């Protein structure tokens, strides 16, 4: 029917057209490991992956998306091993750990390339890293707080855990910018929230109680919902600058109400399109032994963005 319609509108190479239609598309199976599906960001991430795959008409791609329920290296390694047995290429956001390095090396030896997402794990072994420049993201958070808070005091930073290299880089960037600004701010000891809203909520309440001169909080990883809830509970009007990652229903509401100063958002649509391109290329090109990095520009969302 498509060929006949093309013929009617003046496309007369019907035979060539039919041969192209009949030619089977190359098939690929791509595997993905993300964090908790209950978090809106990762649920949205999966949706964007599927959308990017659906846009490809040059390959017949089957996706297998799995979610890790924790930060356990063992869970990540199990998921990678399982997907590695059935997929042509993998992409994963995971912690930094020697066990993951071994699994990624084993997969590489079996010609199953792995792309690290958001957090650059298995450096020197994985095929590529796609995400934000985490050092610059930390400096951006420091810049915003020091420019919007006009009274010296204490600043806090939360990271998801001690195995997230990306969070470490954000912390370094944040601390270095605050130190270089020399405006009288003091960054407190780093707090670990395990990427959970409940831990973040409880620790933020404690921070607000113990440090009346707390001026700003930067959530370098997940768990921002807890911080937003805590500052709302303690302050009837916004008094602490709060920088968080990713635009969700809760961070959007926080921006609109003034409790969130800035959201640093990952451009998921662009990331996923680039990711699918790179995964396809990795399956058809010989491994040259070179690992790459692709830094995407973050989307900055402010209260006046709406």
Coordinates of C-alpha atoms in Angstrom, one line a residue:
X1 CA 0.0 0.0 0.0
X2 CA 2.8 2.4 0.8
X3 CA 4.6 1.6 -2.4
X4 CA 1.3 2.1 -4.4
X5 CA 0.7 5.4 -2.8
X6 CA 4.2 6.6 -3.6
X7 CA 3.7 5.6 -7.2
X8 CA 0.5 7.6 -7.4
X9 CA 2.3 10.8 -6.2
X10 CA 5.0 10.4 -8.8
X11 CA 7.6 8.1 -7.1
X12 CA 8.1 5.5 -9.9
X13 CA 11.0 3.4 -8.5
X14 CA 8.5 1.0 -7.0
X15 CA 10.8 -1.9 -7.2
X16 CA 13.6 -0.2 -5.3
X17 CA 11.0 1.0 -2.7
X18 CA 9.6 -2.5 -2.2
X19 CA 13.1 -4.0 -1.8
X20 CA 13.8 -1.5 0.9
X21 CA 10.6 -2.3 2.7
X22 CA 11.3 -6.0 2.5
X23 CA 14.9 -5.7 3.7
X24 CA 15.0 -6.8 7.4
X25 CA 16.2 -4.2 9.8
X26 CA 19.2 -5.2 12.0
X27 CA 18.1 -6.2 15.5
X28 CA 19.7 -5.0 18.7
X29 CA 18.9 -5.6 22.3
X30 CA 19.9 -2.9 24.7
X31 CA 20.0 -3.1 28.5
X32 CA 19.7 -0.4 31.0
X33 CA 20.2 -0.3 34.8
X34 CA 18.7 2.7 36.6
X35 CA 18.1 3.5 40.3
X36 CA 14.8 3.3 42.2
X37 CA 11.8 3.3 40.0
X38 CA 9.8 4.9 42.8
X39 CA 11.7 8.1 42.2
X40 CA 10.1 10.3 39.6
X41 CA 13.4 11.2 37.9
X42 CA 14.3 7.6 37.2
X43 CA 10.8 6.8 36.1
X44 CA 11.0 9.7 33.7
X45 CA 14.4 8.5 32.6
X46 CA 13.0 5.1 31.5
X47 CA 10.2 6.9 29.6
X48 CA 12.7 9.0 27.7
X49 CA 14.8 5.9 26.9
X50 CA 11.8 4.2 25.3
X51 CA 10.9 7.4 23.4
X52 CA 14.5 7.7 22.0
X53 CA 14.4 4.1 20.9
X54 CA 11.0 4.5 19.2
X55 CA 12.4 7.3 17.1
X56 CA 15.0 4.9 15.5
X57 CA 13.8 3.5 12.3
X58 CA 17.1 2.1 11.1
X59 CA 17.2 -0.7 13.8
X60 CA 14.7 -2.9 15.4
X61 CA 15.7 -2.3 19.0
X62 CA 14.4 -4.2 22.0
X63 CA 15.0 -2.6 25.4
X64 CA 15.4 -4.2 28.8
X65 CA 15.2 -1.7 31.6
X66 CA 16.0 -2.8 35.2
X67 CA 16.0 -0.8 38.4
X68 CA 18.3 -1.2 41.4
X69 CA 16.4 -1.0 44.7
X70 CA 19.5 0.0 46.6
X71 CA 23.1 1.4 46.3
X72 CA 24.6 -2.1 46.9
X73 CA 27.4 -2.9 44.5
X74 CA 26.3 -6.5 44.6
X75 CA 22.9 -5.6 43.3
X76 CA 24.4 -3.6 40.5
X77 CA 26.8 -6.4 39.5
X78 CA 24.0 -8.9 39.5
X79 CA 21.9 -6.8 37.2
X80 CA 24.8 -6.1 34.8
X81 CA 25.6 -9.8 34.7
X82 CA 22.0 -10.7 33.9
X83 CA 21.6 -8.1 31.2
X84 CA 25.0 -8.9 29.8
X85 CA 24.0 -12.4 29.0
X86 CA 21.1 -11.2 26.7
X87 CA 22.0 -7.7 25.5
X88 CA 24.3 -6.3 22.8
X89 CA 25.2 -3.2 24.8
X90 CA 24.4 -1.8 28.3
X91 CA 24.1 1.5 30.0
X92 CA 24.0 1.9 33.7
X93 CA 24.0 4.4 36.5
X94 CA 25.9 2.8 39.4
X95 CA 28.3 3.4 42.3
X96 CA 32.1 3.2 42.0
X97 CA 33.3 -0.1 43.3
X98 CA 36.1 -2.6 42.2
X99 CA 33.4 -5.4 41.8
X100 CA 31.7 -3.3 39.2
X101 CA 35.0 -2.7 37.4
X102 CA 35.5 -6.5 37.1
X103 CA 32.1 -7.1 35.7
X104 CA 32.4 -4.3 33.2
X105 CA 35.8 -5.7 32.2
X106 CA 34.3 -9.2 31.8
X107 CA 31.5 -7.7 29.6
X108 CA 34.0 -5.8 27.5
X109 CA 36.0 -9.0 26.9
X110 CA 32.7 -10.5 25.6
X111 CA 32.2 -7.6 23.3
X112 CA 29.3 -6.1 25.4
X113 CA 30.2 -2.4 25.8
X114 CA 29.0 -0.5 28.8
X115 CA 28.1 3.2 29.0
X116 CA 28.2 4.8 32.4
X117 CA 25.3 7.3 33.1
X118 CA 25.4 10.3 35.4
X119 CA 28.1 8.8 37.6
X120 CA 31.3 7.9 35.9
X121 CA 32.0 4.4 37.3
X122 CA 34.5 1.8 35.8
X123 CA 36.7 4.6 34.4
X124 CA 39.1 3.3 31.8
X125 CA 37.0 0.2 31.2
X126 CA 33.6 1.4 30.3
X127 CA 33.0 2.6 26.8
X128 CA 31.7 6.1 27.4
X129 CA 30.4 8.4 30.1
X130 CA 27.3 10.5 29.4
X131 CA 26.0 13.0 31.9
X132 CA 26.8 16.4 33.5
X133 CA 30.2 17.8 34.3
X134 CA 29.8 17.2 38.1
X135 CA 32.6 19.4 39.2
X136 CA 31.0 22.4 37.3
X137 CA 27.6 21.5 38.7
X138 CA 29.0 21.8 42.3
X139 CA 30.5 25.1 41.5
X140 CA 27.2 26.3 39.9
X141 CA 25.4 25.4 43.2
X142 CA 28.1 27.3 45.2
X143 CA 27.8 30.3 42.8
X144 CA 24.0 30.5 43.2
X145 CA 24.0 30.3 47.0
X146 CA 26.8 32.9 47.4
X147 CA 25.1 35.3 45.0
X148 CA 21.6 35.0 46.5
X149 CA 22.5 34.9 50.2
X150 CA 23.7 38.3 51.5
X151 CA 24.4 37.4 55.1
X152 CA 27.4 35.1 56.0
X153 CA 26.7 31.9 57.8
X154 CA 26.8 28.2 57.5
X155 CA 26.2 26.1 54.4
X156 CA 25.4 22.4 54.2
X157 CA 25.8 19.7 51.5
X158 CA 24.2 16.3 51.2
X159 CA 25.6 13.4 49.1
X160 CA 24.0 10.1 48.4
X161 CA 26.9 8.0 49.7
X162 CA 30.6 7.5 49.8
X163 CA 30.7 5.5 46.5
X164 CA 29.3 8.1 44.2
X165 CA 32.3 9.7 42.4
X166 CA 29.9 12.2 40.8
X167 CA 28.7 13.4 44.2
X168 CA 32.3 13.7 45.4
X169 CA 33.1 15.9 42.4
X170 CA 30.0 18.1 43.1
X171 CA 31.2 18.5 46.7
X172 CA 34.7 19.5 45.6
X173 CA 33.2 22.0 43.2
X174 CA 30.8 23.4 45.8
X175 CA 33.4 23.8 48.5
X176 CA 36.1 25.2 46.2
X177 CA 33.7 27.9 44.9
X178 CA 32.5 28.9 48.4
X179 CA 36.1 29.1 49.6
X180 CA 37.2 31.1 46.6
X181 CA 34.3 33.6 47.1
X182 CA 35.7 34.5 50.5
X183 CA 32.4 35.9 51.6
X184 CA 32.4 34.5 55.2
X185 CA 30.5 31.3 54.5
X186 CA 31.5 28.1 56.3
X187 CA 30.6 24.7 54.7
X188 CA 29.7 22.1 57.4
X189 CA 30.9 18.5 57.3
X190 CA 29.3 16.6 54.4
X191 CA 26.1 14.7 55.2
X192 CA 25.2 11.3 53.7
X193 CA 21.5 10.7 53.0
X194 CA 21.6 7.4 51.1
X195 CA 19.5 9.0 48.4
X196 CA 16.4 8.8 50.6
X197 CA 13.9 11.5 51.5
X198 CA 13.3 10.3 55.0
X199 CA 17.0 10.5 56.1
X200 CA 17.3 13.9 54.3
X201 CA 14.1 15.1 56.1
X202 CA 15.4 14.1 59.6
X203 CA 18.9 15.4 59.1
X204 CA 17.6 18.7 57.7
X205 CA 15.4 19.2 60.7
X206 CA 18.4 18.6 63.0
X207 CA 20.5 21.0 61.0
X208 CA 17.9 23.8 61.2
X209 CA 17.6 23.3 64.9
X210 CA 21.4 23.2 65.7
X211 CA 22.5 25.9 63.3
X212 CA 20.3 29.0 63.5
X213 CA 22.7 30.7 61.1
X214 CA 22.3 28.0 58.4
X215 CA 22.0 30.0 55.2
X216 CA 22.0 27.4 52.4
X217 CA 21.7 23.7 51.6
X218 CA 22.8 21.9 48.5
X219 CA 21.4 18.4 47.8
X220 CA 24.1 16.9 45.5
X221 CA 22.2 13.7 44.9
X222 CA 18.7 12.4 45.6
X223 CA 16.5 12.8 48.6
X224 CA 15.6 16.5 47.9
X225 CA 11.9 15.9 48.8
X226 CA 13.0 15.5 52.5
X227 CA 14.8 18.8 52.6
X228 CA 12.0 20.6 50.9
X229 CA 9.5 19.2 53.5
X230 CA 11.8 20.1 56.4
X231 CA 12.3 23.7 55.5
X232 CA 8.6 24.1 54.8
X233 CA 7.9 22.7 58.3
X234 CA 10.3 24.8 60.2
X235 CA 10.0 28.1 58.3
X236 CA 6.6 29.7 57.5
X237 CA 8.4 31.8 54.8
X238 CA 11.6 30.8 53.0
X239 CA 14.8 31.6 54.9
X240 CA 17.4 29.1 53.6
X241 CA 18.6 28.9 50.0
X242 CA 18.0 25.4 48.8
X243 CA 19.7 24.0 45.6
X244 CA 18.4 20.6 44.3
X245 CA 18.7 18.4 41.3
X246 CA 16.0 17.5 38.8
X247 CA 12.7 19.0 38.1
X248 CA 9.8 17.0 39.6
X249 CA 6.4 17.9 40.9
X250 CA 7.8 18.5 44.4
X251 CA 10.8 20.6 43.3
X252 CA 8.6 22.6 40.9
X253 CA 6.2 23.3 43.8
X254 CA 9.2 24.3 46.0
X255 CA 10.4 26.7 43.3
X256 CA 7.0 28.3 42.9
X257 CA 6.6 28.7 46.7
X258 CA 10.1 30.1 47.1
X259 CA 11.5 27.3 49.2
X260 CA 13.8 26.1 46.4
X261 CA 16.2 28.6 45.0
X262 CA 17.3 26.7 41.9
X263 CA 16.9 23.3 40.3
X264 CA 19.8 21.9 38.2
X265 CA 18.1 19.5 35.8
X266 CA 19.5 16.8 33.5
X267 CA 18.4 17.2 29.8
X268 CA 17.0 13.7 29.6
X269 CA 15.6 13.9 26.1
X270 CA 19.0 14.9 24.7
X271 CA 20.8 12.5 26.9
X272 CA 18.7 9.5 25.8
X273 CA 19.0 10.3 22.1
X274 CA 22.7 10.6 22.5
X275 CA 22.9 7.4 24.5
X276 CA 21.1 5.3 22.0
X277 CA 23.3 6.7 19.2
X278 CA 26.4 5.8 21.2
X279 CA 25.2 2.3 22.2
X280 CA 24.4 1.5 18.5
X281 CA 27.8 2.8 17.4
X282 CA 29.6 0.8 20.1
X283 CA 28.0 -2.4 18.8
X284 CA 29.0 -1.9 15.1
X285 CA 32.5 -0.4 15.6
X286 CA 35.6 -2.3 16.7
X287 CA 36.7 -1.4 20.2
X288 CA 39.6 1.0 19.8
X289 CA 40.4 0.9 23.5
X290 CA 39.5 4.6 23.9
X291 CA 37.1 5.6 26.6
X292 CA 35.1 8.8 26.0
X293 CA 33.2 11.4 28.0
X294 CA 30.2 13.5 26.9
X295 CA 29.2 16.4 29.1
X296 CA 25.7 17.7 28.5
X297 CA 24.6 21.2 29.4
X298 CA 22.3 21.3 32.5
X299 CA 19.0 23.0 32.4
X300 CA 18.8 25.6 35.0
X301 CA 15.3 26.2 36.5
X302 CA 14.5 29.2 38.6
X303 CA 11.3 30.4 40.3
X304 CA 10.7 32.8 37.4
X305 CA 11.0 30.0 34.9
X306 CA 7.3 29.3 35.1

